[in-house]
CSV table of C-alpha atoms and ligand atoms in Angstrom, one decimal:
chain,number,residue,atom,x,y,z
A,96,UNK,CA,122.3,54.4,125.7
A,97,UNK,CA,118.8,54.1,125.4
A,98,UNK,CA,117.6,52.5,122.3
A,99,UNK,CA,114.0,52.7,121.2
A,100,UNK,CA,112.8,49.3,120.1
A,101,UNK,CA,111.0,50.6,117.0
A,102,UNK,CA,112.9,49.6,114.1
A,103,UNK,CA,112.7,53.0,112.3
A,104,UNK,CA,115.1,54.3,115.1
A,105,UNK,CA,118.8,53.9,114.9
A,106,UNK,CA,122.0,55.7,116.3
A,107,UNK,CA,123.0,58.5,113.9
A,108,UNK,CA,126.2,60.5,113.9
A,109,UNK,CA,126.5,62.4,117.4
A,110,UNK,CA,122.9,62.1,118.1
A,111,UNK,CA,122.1,59.5,120.8
A,112,UNK,CA,118.8,58.4,119.1
A,113,UNK,CA,117.6,59.4,115.5
A,114,UNK,CA,115.0,58.3,113.2
A,115,UNK,CA,116.7,56.0,110.3
A,116,UNK,CA,116.6,57.9,106.9
A,117,UNK,CA,113.5,58.5,105.0
A,118,UNK,CA,113.8,56.0,101.8
A,119,UNK,CA,112.7,57.8,98.6
A,120,UNK,CA,111.6,56.1,95.4
A,121,UNK,CA,111.7,58.5,92.4
A,122,UNK,CA,110.0,58.3,89.0
A,123,UNK,CA,111.3,60.5,86.4
A,124,UNK,CA,114.7,62.2,86.3
A,125,UNK,CA,114.2,64.9,83.9
A,126,UNK,CA,114.6,68.7,84.9
A,127,UNK,CA,113.1,68.4,88.2
A,128,UNK,CA,114.3,64.9,89.1
A,129,UNK,CA,117.8,66.0,88.4
A,130,UNK,CA,117.5,69.1,90.4
A,131,UNK,CA,116.1,67.3,93.2
A,132,UNK,CA,119.2,64.9,93.3
A,133,UNK,CA,121.5,68.0,93.3
A,134,UNK,CA,120.0,69.8,95.9
A,135,UNK,CA,119.6,66.8,98.3
A,136,UNK,CA,123.3,66.1,97.8
A,137,UNK,CA,124.4,69.5,98.1
A,138,UNK,CA,122.6,70.5,101.3
A,139,UNK,CA,122.4,66.8,102.7
A,140,UNK,CA,123.4,68.0,106.3
A,141,UNK,CA,121.2,71.1,106.5
A,142,UNK,CA,118.2,69.1,105.1
A,143,UNK,CA,118.7,66.3,107.9
A,144,UNK,CA,119.1,68.7,110.6
A,145,UNK,CA,115.6,70.3,109.7
A,146,UNK,CA,114.1,67.1,108.9
A,147,UNK,CA,115.6,65.3,112.2
A,148,UNK,CA,116.7,62.3,109.9
A,149,UNK,CA,118.3,61.9,106.6
A,150,UNK,CA,116.7,61.6,103.2
A,151,UNK,CA,118.0,59.2,100.7
A,152,UNK,CA,116.8,58.3,97.3
A,153,UNK,CA,117.0,54.4,97.1
A,154,UNK,CA,115.4,53.8,93.9
A,155,UNK,CA,115.0,55.7,90.6
A,156,UNK,CA,112.6,54.7,87.4
A,157,UNK,CA,113.6,56.4,84.3
A,158,UNK,CA,113.1,55.9,80.5
A,159,UNK,CA,116.9,56.7,79.7
A,160,UNK,CA,118.9,54.5,82.2
A,161,UNK,CA,122.2,55.6,80.8
A,162,UNK,CA,121.3,59.2,81.5
A,163,UNK,CA,119.8,58.5,85.0
A,164,UNK,CA,123.0,56.5,86.0
A,165,UNK,CA,125.2,59.5,85.3
A,166,UNK,CA,123.0,61.6,87.8
A,167,UNK,CA,122.2,59.2,90.5
A,168,UNK,CA,125.6,57.6,91.0
A,169,UNK,CA,126.3,54.3,92.8
A,170,UNK,CA,123.9,52.8,95.4
A,171,UNK,CA,120.7,53.8,93.8
A,172,UNK,CA,118.6,50.9,92.1
A,173,UNK,CA,117.8,51.9,88.7
A,174,UNK,CA,114.8,50.5,86.7
A,175,UNK,CA,112.8,51.5,83.6
A,176,UNK,CA,109.5,50.1,85.5
A,177,UNK,CA,107.9,52.9,87.2
A,178,UNK,CA,105.4,50.6,89.1
A,179,UNK,CA,108.3,48.9,90.8
A,180,UNK,CA,109.6,51.9,92.4
A,181,UNK,CA,106.1,52.9,93.6
A,182,UNK,CA,105.5,49.5,95.3
A,183,UNK,CA,109.1,48.7,96.5
A,184,UNK,CA,109.0,47.4,100.3
A,185,UNK,CA,112.1,49.6,101.0
A,186,UNK,CA,110.5,52.9,99.7
A,187,UNK,CA,108.6,55.1,102.2
A,188,UNK,CA,107.7,57.8,100.0
A,189,UNK,CA,107.4,58.0,96.2
A,190,UNK,CA,108.4,61.2,94.5
A,191,UNK,CA,106.5,61.6,91.1
A,192,UNK,CA,108.3,64.1,89.1
A,193,UNK,CA,107.7,62.3,85.6
A,194,UNK,CA,104.6,64.4,84.5
A,195,UNK,CA,101.5,63.4,82.7
A,196,UNK,CA,98.2,62.1,83.7
A,197,UNK,CA,97.2,58.6,82.8
A,198,UNK,CA,100.2,56.4,83.9
A,199,UNK,CA,101.2,58.9,86.6
A,200,UNK,CA,97.8,58.3,88.3
A,201,UNK,CA,98.4,54.5,88.2
A,202,UNK,CA,101.7,54.9,89.7
A,203,UNK,CA,100.5,57.1,92.5
A,204,UNK,CA,97.6,55.1,93.4
A,205,UNK,CA,99.7,52.0,93.5
A,206,UNK,CA,102.2,53.8,95.9
A,207,UNK,CA,99.3,54.9,98.1
A,208,UNK,CA,97.7,51.4,98.2
A,209,UNK,CA,101.0,50.0,99.3
A,210,UNK,CA,101.1,52.7,102.1
A,211,UNK,CA,103.5,55.2,100.8
A,212,UNK,CA,103.5,58.8,101.1
A,213,UNK,CA,103.6,60.8,97.8
A,214,UNK,CA,105.3,64.0,96.9
A,215,UNK,CA,104.5,65.3,93.4
A,216,UNK,CA,105.0,68.4,91.1
A,217,UNK,CA,102.4,67.3,88.7
A,218,UNK,CA,99.6,69.8,88.6
A,219,UNK,CA,97.9,68.2,85.7
A,220,UNK,CA,97.7,65.1,87.6
A,221,UNK,CA,96.2,66.7,90.9
A,222,UNK,CA,93.8,69.1,88.9
A,223,UNK,CA,92.2,66.3,86.9
A,224,UNK,CA,92.5,63.2,89.3
A,225,UNK,CA,93.0,64.9,92.7
A,226,UNK,CA,89.8,63.7,94.2
A,227,UNK,CA,90.6,60.1,93.3
A,228,UNK,CA,94.1,60.5,94.9
A,229,UNK,CA,93.4,62.5,97.9
A,230,UNK,CA,90.5,60.1,98.8
A,231,UNK,CA,92.8,57.1,98.4
A,232,UNK,CA,95.4,58.8,100.5
A,233,UNK,CA,92.9,59.4,103.5
A,234,UNK,CA,91.7,55.8,103.0
A,235,UNK,CA,95.4,54.6,103.6
A,236,UNK,CA,96.3,57.3,106.1
A,237,UNK,CA,99.3,58.5,103.9
A,238,UNK,CA,100.3,62.1,102.7
A,239,UNK,CA,100.1,63.7,99.2
A,240,UNK,CA,102.2,66.8,99.4
A,241,UNK,CA,102.5,68.9,96.1
A,242,UNK,CA,104.1,72.4,97.0
A,243,UNK,CA,106.1,72.0,93.6
A,244,UNK,CA,102.9,71.8,91.7
A,245,UNK,CA,102.1,75.5,92.3
A,246,UNK,CA,104.5,78.4,91.4
A,247,UNK,CA,107.4,76.1,92.1
A,248,UNK,CA,109.9,77.9,94.5
A,249,UNK,CA,107.0,80.0,96.3
A,250,UNK,CA,105.6,78.1,99.3
A,251,UNK,CA,102.1,79.2,98.5
A,252,UNK,CA,100.4,76.0,99.3
A,253,UNK,CA,101.9,76.2,102.8
A,254,UNK,CA,100.9,79.8,103.1
A,255,UNK,CA,97.2,79.1,102.2
A,256,UNK,CA,97.1,75.8,104.3
A,257,UNK,CA,99.0,76.9,107.4
A,258,UNK,CA,99.9,80.6,107.5
A,259,UNK,CA,96.4,81.8,106.5
A,260,UNK,CA,94.2,79.6,108.3
A,261,UNK,CA,92.8,82.3,110.5
A,262,UNK,CA,91.3,84.2,107.2
A,263,UNK,CA,88.3,83.9,104.9
A,264,UNK,CA,90.3,84.2,101.8
A,265,UNK,CA,88.2,86.6,99.5
A,266,UNK,CA,90.3,86.3,96.3
A,267,UNK,CA,93.6,84.8,94.9
A,268,UNK,CA,95.2,86.2,91.8
A,269,UNK,CA,98.4,85.3,90.3
A,270,UNK,CA,101.1,84.9,87.5
A,271,UNK,CA,101.5,81.3,87.9
A,272,UNK,CA,103.2,80.2,84.7
A,273,UNK,CA,106.7,81.1,84.1
A,274,UNK,CA,106.9,80.2,80.5
A,275,UNK,CA,104.3,82.7,79.5
A,276,UNK,CA,105.4,85.4,81.8
A,277,UNK,CA,108.7,84.9,80.3
A,278,UNK,CA,107.5,85.1,76.8
A,279,UNK,CA,105.5,88.1,77.6
A,280,UNK,CA,108.4,89.9,79.4
A,281,UNK,CA,110.8,89.3,76.2
A,282,UNK,CA,108.1,90.4,73.9
A,283,UNK,CA,107.7,93.8,75.8
A,284,UNK,CA,111.3,94.3,76.8
A,285,UNK,CA,113.2,93.2,74.1
A,286,UNK,CA,110.8,93.2,71.2
A,287,UNK,CA,111.4,89.2,70.6
A,288,UNK,CA,108.9,87.4,68.5
A,289,UNK,CA,106.5,85.1,70.3
A,290,UNK,CA,108.1,81.9,68.7
A,291,UNK,CA,111.4,83.1,69.5
A,292,UNK,CA,110.6,83.6,73.2
A,293,UNK,CA,108.9,80.3,73.4
A,294,UNK,CA,112.1,78.6,72.0
A,295,UNK,CA,114.0,80.3,74.7
A,296,UNK,CA,111.7,79.3,77.4
A,297,UNK,CA,112.0,75.8,76.1
A,298,UNK,CA,115.8,75.9,76.1
A,299,UNK,CA,115.9,77.1,79.6
A,300,UNK,CA,113.6,74.3,80.8
A,301,UNK,CA,110.7,76.2,81.7
A,302,UNK,CA,108.1,75.1,79.4
A,303,UNK,CA,106.2,71.9,79.8
A,304,UNK,CA,106.9,68.7,77.6
A,305,UNK,CA,104.0,70.0,75.3
A,306,UNK,CA,104.2,73.8,75.6
A,307,UNK,CA,100.6,74.4,74.4
A,308,UNK,CA,99.7,73.5,78.1
A,309,UNK,CA,101.8,76.8,79.0
A,310,UNK,CA,100.6,79.1,76.0
A,311,UNK,CA,97.0,77.9,76.0
A,312,UNK,CA,96.8,78.7,79.7
A,313,UNK,CA,96.0,75.0,80.8
A,314,UNK,CA,99.1,74.6,83.0
A,315,UNK,CA,98.0,78.1,84.9
A,316,UNK,CA,94.4,76.6,85.1
A,317,UNK,CA,95.6,73.3,86.7
A,318,UNK,CA,97.4,75.4,89.3
A,319,UNK,CA,94.4,77.9,89.8
A,320,UNK,CA,92.4,74.8,90.6
A,321,UNK,CA,94.7,73.8,93.3
A,322,UNK,CA,94.8,77.4,94.7
A,323,UNK,CA,91.0,77.8,94.9
A,324,UNK,CA,90.6,74.5,96.5
A,325,UNK,CA,92.8,75.6,99.2
A,326,UNK,CA,91.6,79.0,99.4
A,327,UNK,CA,88.0,78.4,99.7
A,328,UNK,CA,87.8,74.9,100.7
A,329,UNK,CA,85.9,74.0,97.6
A,330,UNK,CA,85.8,70.8,95.8
A,331,UNK,CA,87.2,72.0,92.0
A,332,UNK,CA,86.2,70.3,88.9
A,333,UNK,CA,88.9,71.4,86.6
A,334,UNK,CA,86.5,71.8,83.8
A,335,UNK,CA,84.9,74.7,85.6
A,336,UNK,CA,88.0,76.9,85.0
A,337,UNK,CA,87.5,79.3,82.4
A,338,UNK,CA,90.8,79.3,80.3
A,339,UNK,CA,92.3,81.6,77.6
A,340,UNK,CA,96.1,81.6,76.8
A,341,UNK,CA,98.3,84.1,75.3
A,342,UNK,CA,98.1,82.9,71.7
A,343,UNK,CA,95.3,85.0,70.7
A,344,UNK,CA,97.1,88.3,72.3
A,345,UNK,CA,98.1,90.8,69.7
A,346,UNK,CA,101.4,92.7,70.2
A,347,UNK,CA,99.5,96.0,69.3
A,348,UNK,CA,97.5,95.5,72.7
A,349,UNK,CA,100.7,95.1,74.6
A,350,UNK,CA,101.6,98.6,73.3
A,351,UNK,CA,98.3,100.1,73.8
A,352,UNK,CA,98.2,98.9,77.4
A,353,UNK,CA,101.5,100.6,78.0
A,354,UNK,CA,100.0,103.8,76.5
A,355,UNK,CA,97.1,103.6,79.0
A,356,UNK,CA,99.4,102.9,82.0
A,357,UNK,CA,99.0,99.1,82.0
A,358,UNK,CA,100.9,95.9,81.7
A,359,UNK,CA,99.3,92.7,80.2
A,360,UNK,CA,100.0,89.5,82.2
A,361,UNK,CA,98.4,86.0,82.0
A,362,UNK,CA,96.4,86.0,85.1
A,363,UNK,CA,94.9,83.3,87.2
A,364,UNK,CA,92.0,84.5,89.4
A,365,UNK,CA,89.8,82.8,92.0
A,366,UNK,CA,87.5,85.1,93.6
A,367,UNK,CA,84.6,84.6,95.8
A,368,UNK,CA,81.3,86.7,95.2
A,369,UNK,CA,78.0,86.3,96.7
A,370,UNK,CA,76.5,84.3,94.0
A,371,UNK,CA,79.5,82.0,93.3
A,372,UNK,CA,83.1,81.5,92.7
A,373,UNK,CA,84.9,83.1,89.6
A,374,UNK,CA,87.7,80.7,88.5
A,375,UNK,CA,89.5,82.0,85.1
A,376,UNK,CA,92.9,82.4,83.6
A,377,UNK,CA,93.1,85.1,80.9
A,378,UNK,CA,95.7,87.7,79.6
A,379,UNK,CA,94.6,90.9,81.7
A,380,UNK,CA,95.6,94.5,82.1
A,381,UNK,CA,97.3,95.3,85.4
A,382,UNK,CA,98.0,98.9,86.3
A,383,UNK,CA,101.6,99.3,85.6
A,384,UNK,CA,102.2,100.4,89.4
A,385,UNK,CA,100.6,97.3,90.7
A,386,UNK,CA,103.3,95.0,92.4
A,387,UNK,CA,102.2,92.0,90.2
A,388,UNK,CA,102.9,94.1,87.2
A,389,UNK,CA,106.5,94.2,88.0
A,390,UNK,CA,106.9,90.5,88.3
A,391,UNK,CA,108.7,89.7,85.0
A,392,UNK,CA,110.7,86.9,83.3
A,393,UNK,CA,110.1,83.5,84.5
A,394,UNK,CA,109.1,84.9,87.9
A,395,UNK,CA,105.7,84.0,89.3
A,396,UNK,CA,103.7,86.3,91.7
A,397,UNK,CA,100.6,85.6,93.9
A,398,UNK,CA,98.4,88.0,95.5
A,399,UNK,CA,96.0,86.7,98.3
A,400,UNK,CA,93.4,88.7,100.0
A,401,UNK,CA,92.2,87.5,103.5
A,402,UNK,CA,89.6,89.2,105.5
A,403,UNK,CA,92.0,89.4,108.4
A,404,UNK,CA,95.3,89.5,106.7
A,405,UNK,CA,94.5,91.9,104.0
A,406,UNK,CA,96.6,91.5,100.9
A,407,UNK,CA,99.8,89.3,101.1
A,408,UNK,CA,102.0,89.1,98.0
A,409,UNK,CA,104.4,86.0,97.3
A,410,UNK,CA,107.0,86.3,94.7
A,411,UNK,CA,109.6,84.0,93.2
A,412,UNK,CA,110.9,81.6,90.3
A,413,UNK,CA,108.0,80.2,88.6
A,414,UNK,CA,109.9,77.4,86.7
A,415,UNK,CA,113.2,75.9,86.7
A,416,UNK,CA,115.0,72.6,87.9
A,417,UNK,CA,116.4,73.5,91.4
A,418,UNK,CA,113.6,76.2,91.9
A,419,UNK,CA,111.2,73.2,91.6
A,420,UNK,CA,113.4,70.9,93.7
A,421,UNK,CA,113.3,73.3,96.6
A,422,UNK,CA,109.6,72.8,96.9
A,423,UNK,CA,109.8,68.9,96.4
A,424,UNK,CA,112.4,68.6,99.1
A,425,UNK,CA,110.4,70.8,101.4
A,426,UNK,CA,107.7,68.3,101.0
A,427,UNK,CA,110.0,65.5,101.6
A,428,UNK,CA,111.0,67.3,104.9
A,429,UNK,CA,107.4,67.6,105.8
A,430,UNK,CA,106.9,64.1,105.3
A,431,UNK,CA,109.9,63.1,107.1
A,432,UNK,CA,108.5,64.6,110.3
A,433,UNK,CA,105.2,62.9,110.0
A,434,UNK,CA,106.3,59.6,111.4
A,435,UNK,CA,104.5,58.6,114.5
A,436,UNK,CA,101.6,61.3,113.7
A,437,UNK,CA,98.0,60.2,113.2
A,438,UNK,CA,96.7,60.9,109.8
A,439,UNK,CA,93.7,62.7,111.3
A,440,UNK,CA,96.2,65.3,113.1
A,441,UNK,CA,98.0,66.1,109.8
A,442,UNK,CA,97.4,69.3,107.7
A,443,UNK,CA,94.6,68.2,105.4
A,444,UNK,CA,95.6,67.8,101.7
A,445,UNK,CA,93.4,70.6,100.6
A,446,UNK,CA,93.8,72.9,103.7
A,447,UNK,CA,90.3,71.9,104.8
A,448,UNK,CA,89.3,68.5,106.1
A,449,UNK,CA,87.7,66.6,103.6
A,450,UNK,CA,84.1,66.3,105.2
A,451,UNK,CA,84.2,70.1,105.2
A,452,UNK,CA,84.9,70.6,101.6
A,453,UNK,CA,82.1,72.5,99.7
A,454,UNK,CA,80.7,72.3,96.2
A,455,UNK,CA,80.7,75.9,95.6
A,456,UNK,CA,78.9,77.1,92.4
A,457,UNK,CA,81.3,78.6,89.6
A,458,UNK,CA,80.0,81.5,88.0
A,459,UNK,CA,79.7,81.3,84.2
A,460,UNK,CA,81.7,83.3,81.9
A,461,UNK,CA,79.1,85.7,81.0
A,462,UNK,CA,78.5,86.6,84.7
A,463,UNK,CA,82.0,87.3,85.6
A,464,UNK,CA,82.2,91.2,86.4
A,465,UNK,CA,85.5,93.2,85.7
A,466,UNK,CA,86.6,96.3,84.0
A,467,UNK,CA,87.5,96.0,80.4
A,468,UNK,CA,89.8,97.1,77.9
A,469,UNK,CA,88.6,97.6,74.2
A,470,UNK,CA,90.5,98.4,71.0
A,471,UNK,CA,88.3,99.2,68.2
A,472,UNK,CA,90.0,99.7,64.8
A,473,UNK,CA,88.0,102.3,62.8
A,474,UNK,CA,88.4,103.9,59.3
A,475,UNK,CA,88.4,107.7,60.5
A,476,UNK,CA,89.1,109.6,63.7
A,477,UNK,CA,85.7,111.4,63.7
A,478,UNK,CA,83.7,108.8,65.5
A,479,UNK,CA,84.9,109.0,69.1
A,480,UNK,CA,81.5,110.5,70.3
A,481,UNK,CA,79.2,108.4,68.3
A,482,UNK,CA,81.2,105.1,69.6
A,483,UNK,CA,80.8,106.5,73.1
A,484,UNK,CA,77.1,107.0,73.0
A,485,UNK,CA,76.9,103.7,71.3
A,486,UNK,CA,78.6,101.8,74.1
A,487,UNK,CA,76.4,103.7,76.7
A,488,UNK,CA,73.3,102.4,74.9
A,489,UNK,CA,74.7,99.0,75.1
A,490,UNK,CA,74.9,99.4,79.0
A,491,UNK,CA,78.6,100.1,79.3
A,492,UNK,CA,80.0,102.9,81.3
A,493,UNK,CA,83.0,104.4,79.6
A,494,UNK,CA,85.6,105.6,82.2
A,495,UNK,CA,88.5,106.3,79.5
A,496,UNK,CA,88.6,106.8,75.8
A,497,UNK,CA,91.5,107.9,73.6
A,498,UNK,CA,93.5,107.2,70.2
A,499,UNK,CA,96.0,105.0,70.0
A,500,UNK,CA,99.3,107.0,69.5
A,501,UNK,CA,102.2,106.0,67.3
A,502,UNK,CA,100.6,103.0,65.7
A,503,UNK,CA,102.8,100.7,64.0
A,504,UNK,CA,100.0,99.6,61.5
A,505,UNK,CA,98.0,101.7,59.4
A,506,UNK,CA,94.5,103.2,60.7
A,507,UNK,CA,93.2,104.4,63.7
A,508,UNK,CA,92.7,102.5,67.0
A,509,UNK,CA,90.1,103.9,69.6
A,510,UNK,CA,91.2,102.5,72.9
A,511,UNK,CA,88.2,102.4,75.7
A,512,UNK,CA,88.5,101.4,79.6
A,513,UNK,CA,85.0,100.6,80.8
A,514,UNK,CA,83.7,100.5,84.4
A,515,UNK,CA,82.9,97.2,85.8
A,516,UNK,CA,80.4,95.0,83.7
A,517,UNK,CA,79.5,91.6,83.4
A,518,UNK,CA,81.1,89.8,80.6
A,519,UNK,CA,77.9,89.1,78.7
A,520,UNK,CA,77.3,92.8,78.4
A,521,UNK,CA,80.6,93.3,77.0
A,522,UNK,CA,80.3,90.4,74.5
A,523,UNK,CA,77.0,92.0,73.4
A,524,UNK,CA,78.5,95.5,73.1
A,525,UNK,CA,81.3,94.0,71.0
A,526,UNK,CA,78.8,92.2,68.6
A,527,UNK,CA,76.9,95.5,68.1
A,528,UNK,CA,80.3,97.5,67.5
A,529,UNK,CA,81.6,94.9,65.1
A,530,UNK,CA,78.5,95.6,62.7
A,531,UNK,CA,79.2,99.3,62.4
A,532,UNK,CA,80.3,100.7,59.1
A,533,UNK,CA,83.1,102.7,60.7
A,534,UNK,CA,84.6,99.6,62.3
A,535,UNK,CA,87.6,98.6,60.2
A,536,UNK,CA,88.6,95.3,61.6
A,537,UNK,CA,88.0,92.9,64.6
A,538,UNK,CA,87.4,94.5,68.0
A,539,UNK,CA,89.5,93.2,70.7
A,540,UNK,CA,88.6,93.1,74.6
A,541,UNK,CA,90.7,92.0,77.5
A,542,UNK,CA,89.7,92.3,81.1
A,543,UNK,CA,91.3,95.1,83.3
A,544,UNK,CA,92.2,94.0,87.0
A,545,UNK,CA,93.0,96.6,89.4
A,546,UNK,CA,93.6,94.2,92.0
A,547,UNK,CA,92.8,96.5,94.9
A,548,UNK,CA,92.4,95.5,98.5
B,701,HSE,N1,105.8,75.0,82.7
B,701,HSE,C1,105.6,75.7,83.8
B,701,HSE,C2,105.7,77.0,83.8
B,701,HSE,C3,106.6,74.9,84.8
B,701,HSE,O1,106.2,77.6,83.1
B,701,HSE,O2,105.3,77.6,84.8
B,701,HSE,C4,106.5,75.0,86.2
B,701,HSE,O3,105.3,74.7,86.6
């Protein structure tokens, strides 16, 4: 039998010649790490058949070694020193699923410096330190794969980097945080309080260690930064993403949106305009008939508009243990197939080759143009006409205006849908509205996103 002299090759099973297993070092064995272990063990044969070789975890770094020992079983080296796993000579690829940014950056950079590929589900790490990490990876000729970092179970990075490469991507819009989608769905469908819904999301393992990242929109913004980079070939500075979470969202507006035929979702949008790129995360009204409006619970949904493909929609679990493991293992299979390939021939980290990445200008908040929803609390119901002409004076075209029906709180609420207008114009109009004697409380505005082709 022919035996390749290359030590990476050995005889395996019924196959005459096979690559030896890919050896994995893992940092973190919480929700995602444990799920990765379970799925790797359960689907071992199928995964190996796809990868062309086995995938074996040889070392794990964990804070709680007793808990880790119960998950990993025998034959896996355990340590509480992540750096040791990142630099072990018998590790080919580091799986970083511990989360956080400071120490995780050091572990990942150490692994890269030691010539190891990296698989991570850590969106905060890549959104904030991606430039340094991908730069180091290019220098050392290793891969950094991160499908699990964005909309976990949905292969959206693969779709953007590979499936849609013929397209000029015009926009990407999505529900990319499972926790907030779960909270909004529970509040709307079951009348749960915000805190109660958040507690459930935490108990189910959907939320970040610090759930403020979810509810303040930061987690979605981290993911949007990665989506925009892959969609437009742009260098993204995370600080450029405009972020508003769901904490300022009033239950009343969820009901008003329903009355108008809309659903409110925490939407992440990256849109190319002639003047620059919009990068924003904000609760927004979607037409109830829009497919994304049907994406409920912890599901995520992403729409991509390409000039050739038209609109494509991706939907699937947006959080969860094995759901994230599915993406982490897919990345491991990709890494397992890399042996023998030259780094320059591989799929670039951000979809575009590094020399072709552009610094596209990001539009300031005031210049972002969308339709708007306004809710104006007023003292009496005889002011619709005067409000309408006042908004027209401020440069806003009103497309629809009506009273809120069945308000659970006392008073009258005027609901307004405007035509597309820059955020700056809407802010000025709201400022002027707020000063009127008829207005009985804080005026509210959210963006309306038809997401039409
Ligand atoms: N906390 C995240 C979410 C986990 O809820 O979407 C998956 O990235």
